[in-house]
mmCIF file of C-alpha atoms in Angstrom:
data_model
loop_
_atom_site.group_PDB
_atom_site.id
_atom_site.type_symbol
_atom_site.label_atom_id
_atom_site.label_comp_id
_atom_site.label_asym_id
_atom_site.label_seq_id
_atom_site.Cartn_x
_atom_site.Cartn_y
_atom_site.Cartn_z
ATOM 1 C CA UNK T 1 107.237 107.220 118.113
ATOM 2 C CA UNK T 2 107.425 110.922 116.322
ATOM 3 C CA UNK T 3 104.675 110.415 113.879
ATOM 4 C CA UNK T 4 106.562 112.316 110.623
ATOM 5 C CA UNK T 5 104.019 111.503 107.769
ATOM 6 C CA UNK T 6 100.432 111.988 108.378
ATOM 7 C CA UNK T 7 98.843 110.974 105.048
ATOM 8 C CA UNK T 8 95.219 112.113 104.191
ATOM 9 C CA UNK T 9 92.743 110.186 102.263
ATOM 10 C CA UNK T 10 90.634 112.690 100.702
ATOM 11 C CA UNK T 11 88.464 112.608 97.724
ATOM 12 C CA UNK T 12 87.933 116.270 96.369
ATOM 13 C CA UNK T 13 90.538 118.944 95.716
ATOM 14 C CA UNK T 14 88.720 121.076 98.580
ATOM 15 C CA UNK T 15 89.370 118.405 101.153
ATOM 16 C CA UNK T 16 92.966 117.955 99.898
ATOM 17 C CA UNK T 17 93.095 121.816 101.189
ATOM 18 C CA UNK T 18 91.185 121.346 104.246
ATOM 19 C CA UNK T 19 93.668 118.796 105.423
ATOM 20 C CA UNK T 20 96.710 120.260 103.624
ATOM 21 C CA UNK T 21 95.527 123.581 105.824
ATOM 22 C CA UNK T 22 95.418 121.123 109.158
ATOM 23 C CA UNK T 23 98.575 119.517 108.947
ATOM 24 C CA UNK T 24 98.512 116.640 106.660
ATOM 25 C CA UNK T 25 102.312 115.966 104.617
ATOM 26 C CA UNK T 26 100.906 113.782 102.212
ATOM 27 C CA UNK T 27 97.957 113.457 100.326
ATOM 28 C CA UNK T 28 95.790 110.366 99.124
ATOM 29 C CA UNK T 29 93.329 111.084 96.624
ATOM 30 C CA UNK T 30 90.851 108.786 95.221
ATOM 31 C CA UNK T 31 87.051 108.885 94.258
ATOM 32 C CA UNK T 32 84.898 107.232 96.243
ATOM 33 C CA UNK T 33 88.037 104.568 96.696
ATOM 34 C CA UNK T 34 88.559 104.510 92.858
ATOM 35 C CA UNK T 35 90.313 106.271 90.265
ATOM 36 C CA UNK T 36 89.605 110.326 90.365
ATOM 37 C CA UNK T 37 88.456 112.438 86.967
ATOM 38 C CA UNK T 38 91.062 113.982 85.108
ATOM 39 C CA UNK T 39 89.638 117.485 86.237
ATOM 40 C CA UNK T 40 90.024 116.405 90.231
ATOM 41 C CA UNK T 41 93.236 115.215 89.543
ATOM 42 C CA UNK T 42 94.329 118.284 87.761
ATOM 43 C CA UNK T 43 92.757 120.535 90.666
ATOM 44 C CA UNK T 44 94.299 119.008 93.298
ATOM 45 C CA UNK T 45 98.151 118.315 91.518
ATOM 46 C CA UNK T 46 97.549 122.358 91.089
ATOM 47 C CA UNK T 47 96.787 123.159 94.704
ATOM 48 C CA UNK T 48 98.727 121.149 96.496
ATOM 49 C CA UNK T 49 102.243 121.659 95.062
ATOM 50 C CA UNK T 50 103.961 121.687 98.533
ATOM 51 C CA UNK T 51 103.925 117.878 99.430
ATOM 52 C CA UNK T 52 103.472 114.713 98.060
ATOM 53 C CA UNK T 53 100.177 113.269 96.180
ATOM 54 C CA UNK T 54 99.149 110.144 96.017
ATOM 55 C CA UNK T 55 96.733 109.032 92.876
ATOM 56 C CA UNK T 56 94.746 105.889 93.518
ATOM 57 C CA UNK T 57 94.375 103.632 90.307
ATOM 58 C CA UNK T 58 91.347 101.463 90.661
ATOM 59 C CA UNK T 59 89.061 100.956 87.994
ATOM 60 C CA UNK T 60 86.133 99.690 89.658
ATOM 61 C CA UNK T 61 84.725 98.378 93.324
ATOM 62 C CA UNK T 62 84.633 95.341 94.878
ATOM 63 C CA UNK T 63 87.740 92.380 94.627
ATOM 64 C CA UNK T 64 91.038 92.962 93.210
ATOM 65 C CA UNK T 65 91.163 90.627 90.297
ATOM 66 C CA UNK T 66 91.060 92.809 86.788
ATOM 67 C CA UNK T 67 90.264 91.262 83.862
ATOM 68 C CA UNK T 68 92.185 92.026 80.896
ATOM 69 C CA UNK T 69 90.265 95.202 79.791
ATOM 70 C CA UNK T 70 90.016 96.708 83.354
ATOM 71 C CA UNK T 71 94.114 96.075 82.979
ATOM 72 C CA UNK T 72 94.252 98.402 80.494
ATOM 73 C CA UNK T 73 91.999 100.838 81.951
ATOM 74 C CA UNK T 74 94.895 100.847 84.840
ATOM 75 C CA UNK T 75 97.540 100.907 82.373
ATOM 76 C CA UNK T 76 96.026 104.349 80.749
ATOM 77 C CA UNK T 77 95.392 105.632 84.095
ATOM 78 C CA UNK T 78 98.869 105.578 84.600
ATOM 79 C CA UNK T 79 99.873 107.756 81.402
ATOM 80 C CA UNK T 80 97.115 110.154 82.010
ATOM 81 C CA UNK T 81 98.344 110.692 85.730
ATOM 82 C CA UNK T 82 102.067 110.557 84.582
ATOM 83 C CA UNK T 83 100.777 113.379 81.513
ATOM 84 C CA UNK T 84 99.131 115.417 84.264
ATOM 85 C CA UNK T 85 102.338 115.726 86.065
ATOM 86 C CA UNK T 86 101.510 113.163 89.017
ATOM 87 C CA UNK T 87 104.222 111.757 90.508
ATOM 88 C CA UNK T 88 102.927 108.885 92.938
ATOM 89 C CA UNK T 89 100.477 106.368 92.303
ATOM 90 C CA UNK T 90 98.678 103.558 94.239
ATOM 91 C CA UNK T 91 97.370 100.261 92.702
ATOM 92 C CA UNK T 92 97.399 96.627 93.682
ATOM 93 C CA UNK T 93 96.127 93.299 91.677
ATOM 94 C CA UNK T 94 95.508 90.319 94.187
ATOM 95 C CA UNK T 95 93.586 87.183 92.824
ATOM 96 C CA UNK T 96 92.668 83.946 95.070
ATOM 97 C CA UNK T 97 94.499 85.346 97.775
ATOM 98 C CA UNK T 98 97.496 85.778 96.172
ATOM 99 C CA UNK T 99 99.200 88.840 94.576
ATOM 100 C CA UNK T 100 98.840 88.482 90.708
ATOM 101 C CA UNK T 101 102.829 88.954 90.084
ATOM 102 C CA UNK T 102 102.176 89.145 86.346
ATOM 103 C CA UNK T 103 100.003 91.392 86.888
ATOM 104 C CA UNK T 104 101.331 93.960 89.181
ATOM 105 C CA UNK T 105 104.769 93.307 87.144
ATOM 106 C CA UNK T 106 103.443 94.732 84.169
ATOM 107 C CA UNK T 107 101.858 97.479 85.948
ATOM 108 C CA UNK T 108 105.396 98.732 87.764
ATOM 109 C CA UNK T 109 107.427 98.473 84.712
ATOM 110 C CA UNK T 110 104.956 100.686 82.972
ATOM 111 C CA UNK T 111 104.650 103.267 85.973
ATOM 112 C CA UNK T 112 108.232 103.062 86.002
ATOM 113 C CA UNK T 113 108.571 103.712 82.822
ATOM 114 C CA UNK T 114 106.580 107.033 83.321
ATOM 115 C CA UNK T 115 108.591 107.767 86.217
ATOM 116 C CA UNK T 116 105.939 107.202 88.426
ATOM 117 C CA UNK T 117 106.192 105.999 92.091
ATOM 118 C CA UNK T 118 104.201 102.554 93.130
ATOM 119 C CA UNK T 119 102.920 101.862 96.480
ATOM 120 C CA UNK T 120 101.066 99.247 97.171
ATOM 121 C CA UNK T 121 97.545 100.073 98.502
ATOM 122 C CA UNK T 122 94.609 97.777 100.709
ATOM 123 C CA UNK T 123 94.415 95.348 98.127
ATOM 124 C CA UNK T 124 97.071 93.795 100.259
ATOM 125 C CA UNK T 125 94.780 92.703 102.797
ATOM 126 C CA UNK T 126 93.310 90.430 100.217
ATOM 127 C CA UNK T 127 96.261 88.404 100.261
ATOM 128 C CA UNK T 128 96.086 85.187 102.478
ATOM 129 C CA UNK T 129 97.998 85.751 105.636
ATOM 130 C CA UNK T 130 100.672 82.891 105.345
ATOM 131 C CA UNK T 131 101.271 84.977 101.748
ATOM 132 C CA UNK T 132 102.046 88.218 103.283
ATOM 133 C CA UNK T 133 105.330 88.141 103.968
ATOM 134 C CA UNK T 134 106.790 86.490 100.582
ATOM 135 C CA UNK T 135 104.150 89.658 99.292
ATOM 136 C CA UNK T 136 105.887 92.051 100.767
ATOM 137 C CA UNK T 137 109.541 90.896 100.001
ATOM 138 C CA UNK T 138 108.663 90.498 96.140
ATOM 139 C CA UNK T 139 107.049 93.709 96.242
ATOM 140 C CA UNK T 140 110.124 95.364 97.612
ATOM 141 C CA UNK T 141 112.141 93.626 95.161
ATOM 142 C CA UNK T 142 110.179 95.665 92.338
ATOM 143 C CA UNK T 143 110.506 99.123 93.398
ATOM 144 C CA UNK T 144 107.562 99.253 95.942
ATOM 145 C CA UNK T 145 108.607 100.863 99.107
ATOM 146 C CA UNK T 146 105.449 101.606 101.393
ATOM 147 C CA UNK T 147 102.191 99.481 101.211
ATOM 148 C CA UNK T 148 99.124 100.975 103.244
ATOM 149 C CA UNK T 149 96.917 98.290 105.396
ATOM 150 C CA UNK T 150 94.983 97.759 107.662
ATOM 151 C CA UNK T 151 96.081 94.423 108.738
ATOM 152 C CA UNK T 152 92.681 92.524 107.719
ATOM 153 C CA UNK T 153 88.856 93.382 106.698
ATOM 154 C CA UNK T 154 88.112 97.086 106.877
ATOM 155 C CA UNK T 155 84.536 95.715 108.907
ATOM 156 C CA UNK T 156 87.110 94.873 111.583
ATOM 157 C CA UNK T 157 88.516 97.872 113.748
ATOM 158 C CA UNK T 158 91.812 98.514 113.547
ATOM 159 C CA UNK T 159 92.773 98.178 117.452
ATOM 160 C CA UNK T 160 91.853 94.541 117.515
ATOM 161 C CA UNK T 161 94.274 93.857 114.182
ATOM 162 C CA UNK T 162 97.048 95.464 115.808
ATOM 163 C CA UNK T 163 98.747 92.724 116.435
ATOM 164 C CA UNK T 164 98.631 91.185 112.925
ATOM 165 C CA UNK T 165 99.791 95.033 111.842
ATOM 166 C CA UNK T 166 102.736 94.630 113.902
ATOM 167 C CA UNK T 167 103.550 91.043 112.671
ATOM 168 C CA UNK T 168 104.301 92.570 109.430
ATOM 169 C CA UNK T 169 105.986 95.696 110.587
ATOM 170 C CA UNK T 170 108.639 93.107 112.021
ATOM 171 C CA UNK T 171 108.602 90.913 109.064
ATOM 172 C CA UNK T 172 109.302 94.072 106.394
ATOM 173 C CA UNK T 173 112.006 94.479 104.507
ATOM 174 C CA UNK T 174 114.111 97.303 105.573
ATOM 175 C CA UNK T 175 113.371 99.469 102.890
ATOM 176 C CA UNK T 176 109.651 98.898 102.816
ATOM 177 C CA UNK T 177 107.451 101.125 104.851
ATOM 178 C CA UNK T 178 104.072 99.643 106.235
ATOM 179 C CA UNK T 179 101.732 102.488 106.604
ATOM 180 C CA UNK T 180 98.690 101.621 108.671
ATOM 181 C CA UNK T 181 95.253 102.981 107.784
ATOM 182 C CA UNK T 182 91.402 102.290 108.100
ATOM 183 C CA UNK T 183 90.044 103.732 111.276
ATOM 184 C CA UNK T 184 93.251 105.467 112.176
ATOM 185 C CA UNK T 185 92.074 109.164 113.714
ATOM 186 C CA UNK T 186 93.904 112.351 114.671
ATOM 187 C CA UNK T 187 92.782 111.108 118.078
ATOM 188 C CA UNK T 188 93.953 107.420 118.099
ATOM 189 C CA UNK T 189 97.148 107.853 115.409
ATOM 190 C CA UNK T 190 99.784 108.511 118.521
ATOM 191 C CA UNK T 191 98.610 105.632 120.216
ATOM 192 C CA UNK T 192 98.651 102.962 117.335
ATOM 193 C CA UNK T 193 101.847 104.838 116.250
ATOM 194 C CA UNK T 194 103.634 103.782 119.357
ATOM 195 C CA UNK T 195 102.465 100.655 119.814
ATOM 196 C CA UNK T 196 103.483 99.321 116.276
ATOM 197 C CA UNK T 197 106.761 101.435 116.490
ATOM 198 C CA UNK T 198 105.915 103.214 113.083
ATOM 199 C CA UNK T 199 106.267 106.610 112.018
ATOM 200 C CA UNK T 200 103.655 106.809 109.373
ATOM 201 C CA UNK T 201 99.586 107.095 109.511
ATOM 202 C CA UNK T 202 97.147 107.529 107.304
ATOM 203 C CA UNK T 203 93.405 107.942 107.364
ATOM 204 C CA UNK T 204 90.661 110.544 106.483
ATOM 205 C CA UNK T 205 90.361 111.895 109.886
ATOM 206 C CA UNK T 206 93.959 112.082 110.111
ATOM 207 C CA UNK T 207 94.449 115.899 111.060
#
């Protein structure tokens, strides 16, 4: 497969060059795997104005299950991206295995609202298995069209979750776009791009 996206994961406005400069069509940025400062945000919506960028929303490490407050924290997040003139945002709410539909639902309409683009980030992964699929068709059903994965625990490498990554490349909806990432290389990304049939990577070492 012709890999047409290669999306970078980078956490500075100076990397988001780097890998603009190498070939990289989209751009992740996050902080440390969380939500950037308004000033890196800023920076980087500034100097890369030629393709897509991607603004994680994530107030804090560790599971995926925000209380109440840390909901709100997401939900200003999203108007100080939306202010800032970001266009694209990544956020996902999972809790006991199973996407928190209230939740996430209250988080689209509001990005929506702000005329912001969801996609669904690695909190999928937290999602029991057998849930996956019903995941992915609800989430389509709300306006998400690509959720990035690695098919299972970061710890594991992604060559030995390929097949689980392909299970749900066959099981998406048609407009929903699996992106694999975690471990994905400039080195590797034709390889695991062929063998899944997708046309979409993304990683830090992308380009």
């Amino acid at each position: 497969m012709t890999i047409t996206i290669r999306e970078a994961a980078v956490d500075s406005v100076e990397t988001a060059k780097q890998m603009r400069q190498k070939g990289a069509n989209r751009i992740e940025l996050n902080s440390g795997g969380l939500t950037p400062d308004t000033r890196t945000i800023i920076d980087t919506l500034i100097a890369i104005d030629d393709v897509p960028v991607v603004i994680m929303v994530r107030p804090r490490d560790g599971d995926f299950a925000y209380s109440d407050i840390e909901l709100q924290q997401m939900r200003d997040s999203l108007q100080q991206i939306a202010d800032l003139g970001g266009q694209f945002v990544t956020f996902g709410v999972v809790r006991d295995g199973l996407l928190d539909k209230e939740a996430m639902s209250e988080l689209i309409i509001h990005a929506t609202e702000l005329n912001l683009q969801v996609i669904m980030h690695m909190a999928f992964d937290a999602i029991n298995h057998d849930q996956q699929q019903q995941a992915m068709y609800w989430l389509s059903d709300h306006s998400v069209h690509r959720i990035l994965t690695h098919g299972g625990d970061l710890t594991t490498p992604i060559m030995a979750l390929l097949p689980h990554l392909q299970v749900l490349v066959n099981a998406a909806p048609a407009n929903l776009t699996i992106l694999p990432g975690g471990g994905i290389t400039v080195a590797n990304s034709q390889a695991i791009a062929d063998t899944l049939g997708v046309t979409e990577v993304h990683g830090s070492k992308i380009v």
